[in-house]
Amino acid sequence: MIWNTNKECMPREQMRDLQGKRLQKLVSYVYHNVPFYRNKMQEMDLSPDDIRSIDDIVKLPFTTKQDLRDNYPYGLQAAPASEIVRVHASSGTTGNPTIVGYTRRDLAIWSEVMSRCLSAFGVTRNDTFSVSYGYGLFTGGLGAHYGVENLGATVIPASTGNTEKHLRLIRDLNITGIACTPSYALYLAEVIERMGLSKDDLHLHIGAFGAEPWTENMRQEIQQRLGLKGYNIYGLSEIMGPGVSYECEEQHGSHINEDHFYPEIIDPDTLEVLPHGQTGELVFTTLTKEGMPLLRYRTKDLCSLMEGTCPCGRTNIRMTPIMGRSDDMLIIRGINVFPSQVESVILEMKEFEPQYLLVVDRKNNLDTLEVQVEVRRDFFSDDIGAMLGLKKKLSDKLKSVLSINADVKLVEPNSIQRSEGKSKRVIDKRKLV
Ligand code: ADP
Ligand code: ZN
C-alpha cells in the first residue's frame, strides 16, 4: 500500500518545485542560525538569495563527517536547545559518534517517512511487528518503533539480545514482521534451528532489513530460512535515521523520500555531480529538518540513482543497493575489493554458511588477503582431499571475481562471531600498526 500518495507519487515537475521552495527556506534558515554555514557561504560569496530553485543546490558547500566531528557536539545545531526534544548518535562504526538533535517536528516527519517504508513492505494495522534494532542512542530502534506506532500496527520493542526469549515471543504473539540487521536475521535463523523450531512454527512474513550492506544472495538465504519476504530500508543518523529510502514490492532499487531528503551522486575525488546511472558517493540535503539540518552531506556510501518510473506507481527517485562505504573499500595490492563481492561468491556456494571474515595484512611489503569462511556441517569432513578441493574451488571463484589471490581458510560451523547489530566482516591489520 502507498502511505502518502500525494508525496510518493507526485508528478516530477511538482516535486522539483517543492524541493526548490524547501531548499530556499532551508538555506536562509541555516544561514541565519548556523555560523558554520554562514561562514562557508560568505567565503564562497554566496547569499541565500542566490538559491532560487533546486538546480542551484550545486552552488552550496558540502558537509563532511569531519565537519560534524570538528563541531562536536552541538555546533551544527540550528534550533535552540529549548526546541530539541531528543538526541541520538551515529553508531560510530568508523570513528567518534556524531550527535544529532531532533525537534518535535523532526520526529513527526521521521515517523511519517518510516510509515511510508513499512506500508511499502506490506505492513498494515493488523500486523504485530518486532523492532529488533538496538534501542538507545542508535537511531534504528526508536526510529522504527515510532514508525510502526504511527502506522497503527502493534509494536513489540524487542531490541537485540536474549534471542531465544525473543523467538518464543515471535511464536506466541504471532509476530508477523520484524525490523533488524540482515546479519541478525541470519542469526535468528540459526537459533530457530538450534531450538528445534522450524520457520513454519512462526508467522513472520515481512522483514525490514538495513543498517548495513547486504547482497541479493543474502536476501535469498534469509528469505528461505525465515520464510518471509525481506525488504531493504536505508538511512543514517546524520540525515534522520532509518527511513531515508525503502524498497517497494518491485524490489528494484529503493525509493528515496525526496520531499525531505534531496539526493545527489558525486565523484568523491573531483566532487562533481554525476549523471543518473553512474556510481559514486551519495550526498543528501535535509530539506525540512529543524534540529540539525545539513547541506549536501557526504555519506561515503557508494551507489547510483536510477532513472525512470517504477511500476509500483511511486515517482520518487530510486537508489541502487549500497555497494559499501568508501571507507570499507579495501585496496589490496592496488586492486579495489569490496566485502560485498566476497559475500556474493560465498553465498552462491551451497557448501558454505553465510558467515565470513576478511583479514587483511601486509607481509614482506606485500598486502595479503585471508578469507575465513564457515563450511556447512554436511560438507565439513576429515577427508583432507575433499577439504583441499573445496578450498581450491572457492579460491578460483574469488580470483575470477576479485582479480587477486585470496588465501582461503575453511573454518568449522559456528566459529565466526555472530552479530546482533551491524556485523564486522573485515579486520585490516595494516591499520593497526
Ligand atoms: P555509522 O556511520 O556509525 O554506522 P549509522 O548508525 O547512522 O552510523 O549508520 C548509517 C550507515 O549504515 C549508512 O551510512 C550506511 O553506510 C549503512 N546503512 C544503513 N542502511 C543500509 C542499507 N540498507 N544498506 C547498506 N548500508 C546501510
Ligand atoms: Zn516502486
Coordinates of C-alpha atoms in Angstrom, one line a residue, residues 5-412:
T5 CA 0.1 9.1 -2.5
N6 CA 0.4 12.8 -2.6
K7 CA 4.1 12.8 -1.7
E8 CA 5.2 9.4 -3.0
C9 CA 3.5 9.7 -6.4
M10 CA 3.9 13.4 -7.1
P11 CA 4.5 14.5 -10.7
R12 CA 8.2 15.2 -11.2
E13 CA 7.8 18.9 -12.1
Q14 CA 5.8 19.4 -9.0
M15 CA 8.4 17.6 -6.8
R16 CA 11.2 19.7 -8.2
D17 CA 9.2 22.8 -7.5
L18 CA 8.5 21.7 -3.9
Q19 CA 12.2 20.8 -3.4
G20 CA 13.2 24.2 -4.7
K21 CA 10.9 26.0 -2.3
R22 CA 12.1 23.9 0.6
L23 CA 15.7 24.4 -0.3
Q24 CA 15.3 28.2 -0.4
K25 CA 13.8 28.2 3.0
L26 CA 16.4 25.8 4.4
V27 CA 19.4 27.9 3.1
S28 CA 18.0 31.0 4.7
Y29 CA 17.4 29.1 7.9
V30 CA 20.9 27.7 8.2
Y31 CA 22.5 31.0 7.1
H32 CA 20.8 32.8 10.0
N33 CA 21.2 30.1 12.6
V34 CA 24.4 28.1 12.0
P35 CA 27.6 30.2 12.0
F36 CA 29.4 27.2 10.3
Y37 CA 27.2 27.5 7.2
R38 CA 27.1 31.3 7.2
N39 CA 30.9 31.4 7.2
K40 CA 31.2 28.9 4.5
M41 CA 28.7 30.7 2.3
Q42 CA 30.3 34.0 2.9
E43 CA 33.7 32.6 1.9
M44 CA 32.1 31.4 -1.3
D45 CA 30.5 34.8 -1.8
L46 CA 27.1 33.2 -1.7
S47 CA 23.9 34.7 -0.1
P48 CA 20.6 32.9 0.5
D49 CA 19.1 34.9 -2.4
D50 CA 21.3 33.1 -4.8
I51 CA 19.3 30.0 -4.3
R52 CA 16.1 30.2 -6.4
S53 CA 15.4 26.6 -7.5
I54 CA 16.6 23.1 -6.7
D55 CA 19.1 23.4 -9.6
D56 CA 21.0 26.0 -7.5
I57 CA 21.9 23.3 -5.0
V58 CA 25.2 22.7 -6.8
K59 CA 26.3 26.2 -5.6
L60 CA 26.2 25.2 -2.0
P61 CA 29.0 23.9 0.1
F62 CA 29.4 20.2 1.1
T63 CA 29.3 18.9 4.7
T64 CA 31.5 16.1 5.8
K65 CA 31.7 13.8 8.8
Q66 CA 34.8 15.6 9.8
D67 CA 32.9 18.9 9.9
L68 CA 30.5 17.2 12.3
R69 CA 33.4 16.0 14.4
D70 CA 35.0 19.4 14.4
N71 CA 31.8 20.9 15.6
Y72 CA 31.1 18.3 18.3
P73 CA 28.7 18.1 19.9
Y74 CA 26.2 20.8 19.0
G75 CA 28.0 23.1 16.7
L76 CA 25.8 22.4 13.6
Q77 CA 22.5 22.5 15.5
A78 CA 20.2 25.2 14.1
A79 CA 17.3 25.0 16.5
P80 CA 17.6 26.5 20.0
A81 CA 18.2 23.9 22.8
S82 CA 14.7 24.5 24.1
E83 CA 13.2 23.1 20.9
I84 CA 15.3 19.9 20.9
V85 CA 13.3 17.0 22.4
R86 CA 15.5 14.0 21.6
V87 CA 19.2 13.3 20.9
H88 CA 20.7 10.3 19.0
A89 CA 24.2 9.5 17.9
S90 CA 25.6 7.6 14.9
S91 CA 26.8 4.2 15.9
G92 CA 30.4 5.2 15.4
T93 CA 31.3 2.3 13.0
T94 CA 34.1 4.4 11.6
G95 CA 35.1 6.7 14.4
N96 CA 33.7 9.0 17.2
P97 CA 29.9 9.2 17.2
T98 CA 28.2 12.3 15.8
I99 CA 25.4 13.8 17.9
V100 CA 22.0 14.7 16.3
G101 CA 19.3 16.7 18.0
Y102 CA 15.6 16.4 16.8
T103 CA 12.8 18.9 17.3
R104 CA 9.2 17.7 17.8
R105 CA 8.5 18.3 14.1
D106 CA 11.6 16.4 13.0
L107 CA 10.3 13.4 15.0
A108 CA 6.9 13.7 13.4
I109 CA 8.5 13.7 9.9
W110 CA 10.6 10.7 10.8
S111 CA 7.6 8.7 11.8
E112 CA 5.9 9.7 8.6
V113 CA 8.7 8.6 6.4
M114 CA 9.1 5.3 8.4
S115 CA 5.3 4.7 7.9
R116 CA 5.8 5.1 4.1
C117 CA 8.5 2.4 4.2
L118 CA 6.6 0.0 6.3
S119 CA 3.5 0.4 4.2
A120 CA 5.5 -0.3 1.0
F121 CA 6.7 -3.5 2.7
G122 CA 3.1 -4.5 3.2
V123 CA 2.8 -3.8 6.9
T124 CA -0.8 -2.9 8.0
R125 CA -2.6 -2.1 11.2
N126 CA -3.3 -5.9 11.6
D127 CA 0.4 -6.7 11.9
T128 CA 2.4 -7.3 15.0
F129 CA 5.8 -6.0 14.4
S130 CA 9.0 -6.7 16.3
V131 CA 11.7 -3.9 16.3
S132 CA 14.9 -5.8 16.8
Y133 CA 17.3 -3.0 16.1
G134 CA 19.1 -1.8 19.2
Y135 CA 17.2 0.8 21.2
G136 CA 19.2 3.6 22.6
L137 CA 21.4 6.2 21.1
F138 CA 21.4 4.2 17.8
T139 CA 18.6 5.5 15.6
G140 CA 17.4 2.1 14.4
G141 CA 15.3 1.1 17.4
L142 CA 13.4 4.2 18.3
G143 CA 13.1 5.3 14.7
A144 CA 11.4 2.1 13.6
H145 CA 9.4 1.9 16.8
Y146 CA 7.6 5.2 16.3
G147 CA 7.1 4.4 12.6
V148 CA 5.2 1.2 13.4
E149 CA 3.1 3.0 16.0
N150 CA 2.3 5.8 13.6
L151 CA 1.2 3.3 11.0
G152 CA -1.1 1.7 13.6
A153 CA 0.4 -1.8 13.7
T154 CA 1.3 -3.3 17.1
V155 CA 5.0 -2.7 18.0
I156 CA 7.0 -5.2 20.1
P157 CA 10.0 -3.3 21.3
A158 CA 12.2 -6.4 21.4
S159 CA 15.6 -4.7 20.8
T160 CA 18.6 -7.1 20.4
G161 CA 19.8 -9.7 22.8
N162 CA 18.1 -12.6 24.5
T163 CA 17.4 -14.2 21.2
E164 CA 15.7 -17.4 22.5
K165 CA 13.2 -15.4 24.5
H166 CA 12.6 -13.2 21.5
L167 CA 11.9 -16.2 19.3
R168 CA 9.4 -17.6 21.8
L169 CA 7.6 -14.2 21.7
I170 CA 7.7 -14.2 17.9
R171 CA 5.9 -17.6 18.1
D172 CA 3.5 -16.9 20.9
L173 CA 2.4 -13.4 20.0
N174 CA 2.0 -14.3 16.3
I175 CA 4.6 -11.7 15.3
T176 CA 4.2 -11.1 11.6
G177 CA 7.0 -8.6 10.8
I178 CA 10.5 -7.8 12.0
A179 CA 13.0 -5.0 11.6
C180 CA 16.6 -5.8 12.2
T181 CA 20.0 -6.0 10.5
P182 CA 20.4 -8.7 7.9
S183 CA 23.1 -10.3 10.0
Y184 CA 20.8 -10.5 13.0
A185 CA 18.1 -12.1 10.7
L186 CA 20.6 -14.8 9.9
Y187 CA 21.4 -15.3 13.5
L188 CA 17.7 -15.7 14.3
A189 CA 17.5 -18.4 11.6
E190 CA 20.4 -20.3 13.3
V191 CA 18.8 -20.0 16.8
I192 CA 15.5 -21.3 15.4
E193 CA 17.2 -24.3 14.1
R194 CA 19.2 -24.8 17.4
M195 CA 16.0 -24.6 19.4
G196 CA 14.5 -27.3 17.3
L197 CA 11.9 -25.0 15.9
S198 CA 11.0 -24.6 12.2
K199 CA 10.1 -21.4 10.3
D200 CA 6.7 -22.9 10.0
D201 CA 6.2 -22.6 13.7
L202 CA 6.4 -18.9 13.3
H203 CA 4.3 -16.5 11.3
L204 CA 6.9 -14.0 10.1
H205 CA 6.1 -12.7 6.6
I206 CA 7.8 -9.3 6.4
G207 CA 11.4 -8.3 7.2
A208 CA 12.6 -4.7 7.1
F209 CA 16.4 -5.1 6.8
G210 CA 19.0 -2.4 6.8
A211 CA 21.7 -0.6 8.7
E212 CA 24.5 -2.5 6.8
P213 CA 25.2 -3.5 3.2
W214 CA 23.7 -6.9 2.1
T215 CA 23.7 -8.7 -1.2
E216 CA 20.9 -10.2 -3.2
N217 CA 22.2 -13.6 -2.3
M218 CA 22.0 -12.8 1.3
R219 CA 18.4 -11.8 0.8
Q220 CA 17.6 -15.2 -0.8
E221 CA 19.3 -17.0 2.1
I222 CA 17.4 -15.1 4.8
Q223 CA 14.0 -15.4 2.9
Q224 CA 14.4 -19.1 2.5
R225 CA 15.5 -19.7 6.1
L226 CA 12.9 -17.4 7.8
G227 CA 10.1 -17.9 5.4
L228 CA 9.5 -14.2 4.9
K229 CA 10.0 -11.5 2.3
G230 CA 12.9 -9.2 3.1
Y231 CA 12.9 -5.6 2.1
N232 CA 15.7 -3.1 2.1
I233 CA 15.5 0.0 4.3
Y234 CA 18.3 2.6 4.3
G235 CA 19.1 5.6 6.4
L236 CA 21.8 7.3 8.5
S237 CA 21.6 9.2 11.7
E238 CA 23.1 12.4 10.4
I239 CA 20.2 12.7 7.9
M240 CA 17.5 11.2 10.1
G241 CA 17.9 7.5 10.8
P242 CA 16.1 4.6 9.1
G243 CA 13.5 5.7 6.6
V244 CA 15.6 7.7 4.1
S245 CA 14.8 5.2 1.4
Y246 CA 12.9 1.9 1.0
E247 CA 12.1 -0.8 -1.4
C248 CA 8.6 -1.2 -2.9
E249 CA 7.1 -4.6 -4.0
E250 CA 9.1 -4.4 -7.2
Q251 CA 12.4 -4.7 -5.1
H252 CA 14.3 -2.9 -7.9
G253 CA 16.1 -0.1 -6.1
S254 CA 15.0 1.9 -3.0
H255 CA 12.7 4.9 -3.4
I256 CA 14.1 8.0 -1.6
N257 CA 11.8 10.2 0.5
E258 CA 12.8 13.0 -1.8
D259 CA 10.5 15.6 -0.5
H260 CA 12.6 15.5 2.8
F261 CA 16.0 14.2 1.7
Y262 CA 17.4 15.5 -1.6
P263 CA 19.9 13.1 -3.1
E264 CA 22.9 13.7 -5.4
I265 CA 25.7 11.4 -6.5
I266 CA 29.2 12.9 -6.7
D267 CA 32.6 11.8 -7.8
P268 CA 34.4 11.6 -4.4
D269 CA 37.6 12.9 -5.9
T270 CA 36.5 15.8 -8.1
L271 CA 33.3 16.5 -6.2
E272 CA 31.5 16.9 -9.5
V273 CA 27.8 15.8 -9.6
L274 CA 27.4 12.7 -11.7
P275 CA 24.5 11.9 -14.0
H276 CA 21.9 9.3 -13.0
G277 CA 23.1 5.8 -13.5
Q278 CA 26.7 6.4 -12.6
T279 CA 28.1 5.1 -9.4
G280 CA 29.6 7.5 -6.9
E281 CA 29.2 8.9 -3.4
L282 CA 25.7 9.6 -2.2
V283 CA 25.1 13.1 -0.9
F284 CA 21.9 14.3 1.0
T285 CA 20.5 17.7 1.8
T286 CA 17.8 17.6 4.5
L287 CA 15.1 19.8 3.0
T288 CA 12.8 20.0 6.1
K289 CA 14.9 19.3 9.1
E290 CA 14.9 21.8 12.0
G291 CA 17.2 20.3 14.7
M292 CA 20.4 19.7 12.7
P293 CA 19.8 20.4 9.0
L294 CA 22.6 19.6 6.7
L295 CA 23.6 20.9 3.3
R296 CA 25.0 18.4 0.8
Y297 CA 26.1 15.8 3.5
R298 CA 28.7 13.4 2.1
T299 CA 27.5 9.9 3.3
K300 CA 30.6 8.0 2.0
D301 CA 28.0 5.4 0.8
L302 CA 28.5 4.3 -2.8
C303 CA 25.6 3.7 -5.2
S304 CA 23.8 5.3 -8.1
L305 CA 20.5 6.9 -8.7
M306 CA 18.0 5.2 -11.1
E307 CA 16.2 7.0 -13.9
G308 CA 12.6 6.1 -14.9
T309 CA 9.3 5.4 -13.4
C310 CA 8.6 2.4 -11.2
P311 CA 5.7 0.0 -11.9
C312 CA 4.5 0.4 -8.3
G313 CA 3.2 3.9 -9.2
R314 CA 5.7 5.8 -7.0
T315 CA 7.5 8.6 -8.8
N316 CA 10.2 9.2 -6.1
I317 CA 13.7 8.5 -7.4
R318 CA 15.3 5.2 -6.5
M319 CA 18.9 4.4 -5.4
T320 CA 20.7 1.1 -6.1
P321 CA 21.8 -1.1 -3.2
I322 CA 24.8 0.4 -1.3
M323 CA 28.0 -1.4 -2.5
G324 CA 29.7 -0.4 0.6
R325 CA 31.2 2.8 2.1
S326 CA 34.2 4.3 0.5
D327 CA 35.9 3.5 3.9
D328 CA 35.0 -0.2 3.5
M329 CA 36.7 -0.4 0.2
L330 CA 39.9 -2.3 0.7
I331 CA 42.8 -1.6 -1.6
I332 CA 44.8 -4.8 -1.8
R333 CA 47.9 -4.7 -4.0
G334 CA 46.4 -1.8 -5.8
I335 CA 43.1 -3.5 -6.5
N336 CA 39.8 -2.3 -5.1
V337 CA 37.9 -5.0 -3.1
F338 CA 34.5 -4.7 -1.5
P339 CA 33.4 -7.2 1.2
S340 CA 30.1 -7.5 -0.7
Q341 CA 31.9 -9.1 -3.7
V342 CA 33.3 -11.8 -1.4
E343 CA 29.8 -12.2 0.1
S344 CA 28.2 -12.8 -3.3
V345 CA 30.7 -15.5 -4.1
I346 CA 30.4 -17.3 -0.8
L347 CA 26.6 -17.3 -0.7
E348 CA 26.4 -18.7 -4.2
M349 CA 28.1 -21.9 -3.0
K350 CA 26.0 -24.4 -1.1
E351 CA 29.0 -25.8 0.8
F352 CA 29.3 -22.6 3.0
E353 CA 27.4 -20.9 5.8
P354 CA 26.8 -17.2 5.1
Q355 CA 29.4 -16.4 7.7
Y356 CA 32.8 -15.0 6.6
L357 CA 35.6 -12.7 7.7
L358 CA 38.2 -10.9 5.7
V359 CA 41.6 -10.5 7.3
V360 CA 44.0 -8.1 5.5
D361 CA 47.6 -7.8 6.4
R362 CA 51.0 -6.8 5.0
K363 CA 53.8 -9.3 4.9
N364 CA 57.2 -8.6 3.4
N365 CA 55.8 -5.3 2.0
L366 CA 53.0 -7.2 0.2
D367 CA 49.3 -6.9 1.0
T368 CA 47.7 -10.2 1.9
L369 CA 44.0 -11.2 2.0
E370 CA 42.8 -14.1 4.0
V371 CA 39.1 -15.1 3.6
Q372 CA 37.8 -17.2 6.5
V373 CA 34.6 -19.0 5.8
E374 CA 32.4 -21.5 7.7
V375 CA 31.8 -24.8 6.0
R376 CA 28.3 -26.2 6.4
R377 CA 28.1 -29.2 8.7
D378 CA 27.1 -31.5 5.9
F379 CA 30.2 -30.6 3.9
F380 CA 32.7 -30.5 6.8
S381 CA 34.9 -33.6 6.8
D382 CA 38.2 -35.2 8.0
D383 CA 38.9 -36.0 4.4
I384 CA 41.8 -33.7 3.6
G385 CA 41.5 -34.2 -0.1
A386 CA 37.8 -33.1 -0.1
M387 CA 38.7 -30.0 2.1
L388 CA 41.6 -29.1 -0.2
G389 CA 39.3 -29.4 -3.2
L390 CA 36.7 -27.2 -1.6
K391 CA 39.3 -24.6 -0.7
K392 CA 40.6 -24.5 -4.3
K393 CA 37.1 -24.2 -5.7
L394 CA 36.5 -21.1 -3.6
S395 CA 39.9 -19.6 -4.3
D396 CA 39.4 -19.9 -8.0
K397 CA 36.0 -18.2 -7.9
L398 CA 37.3 -15.4 -5.7
K399 CA 40.2 -14.9 -8.1
S400 CA 37.9 -14.6 -11.0
V401 CA 35.7 -12.0 -9.2
L402 CA 38.4 -10.0 -7.3
S403 CA 41.3 -10.4 -9.7
I404 CA 43.6 -11.1 -6.8
N405 CA 44.6 -14.2 -5.0
A406 CA 42.9 -14.7 -1.6
D407 CA 44.2 -17.2 1.0
V408 CA 41.1 -19.2 1.8
K409 CA 40.8 -20.6 5.4
L410 CA 38.0 -23.1 5.9
V411 CA 36.7 -23.0 9.5
E412 CA 34.1 -25.1 11.4

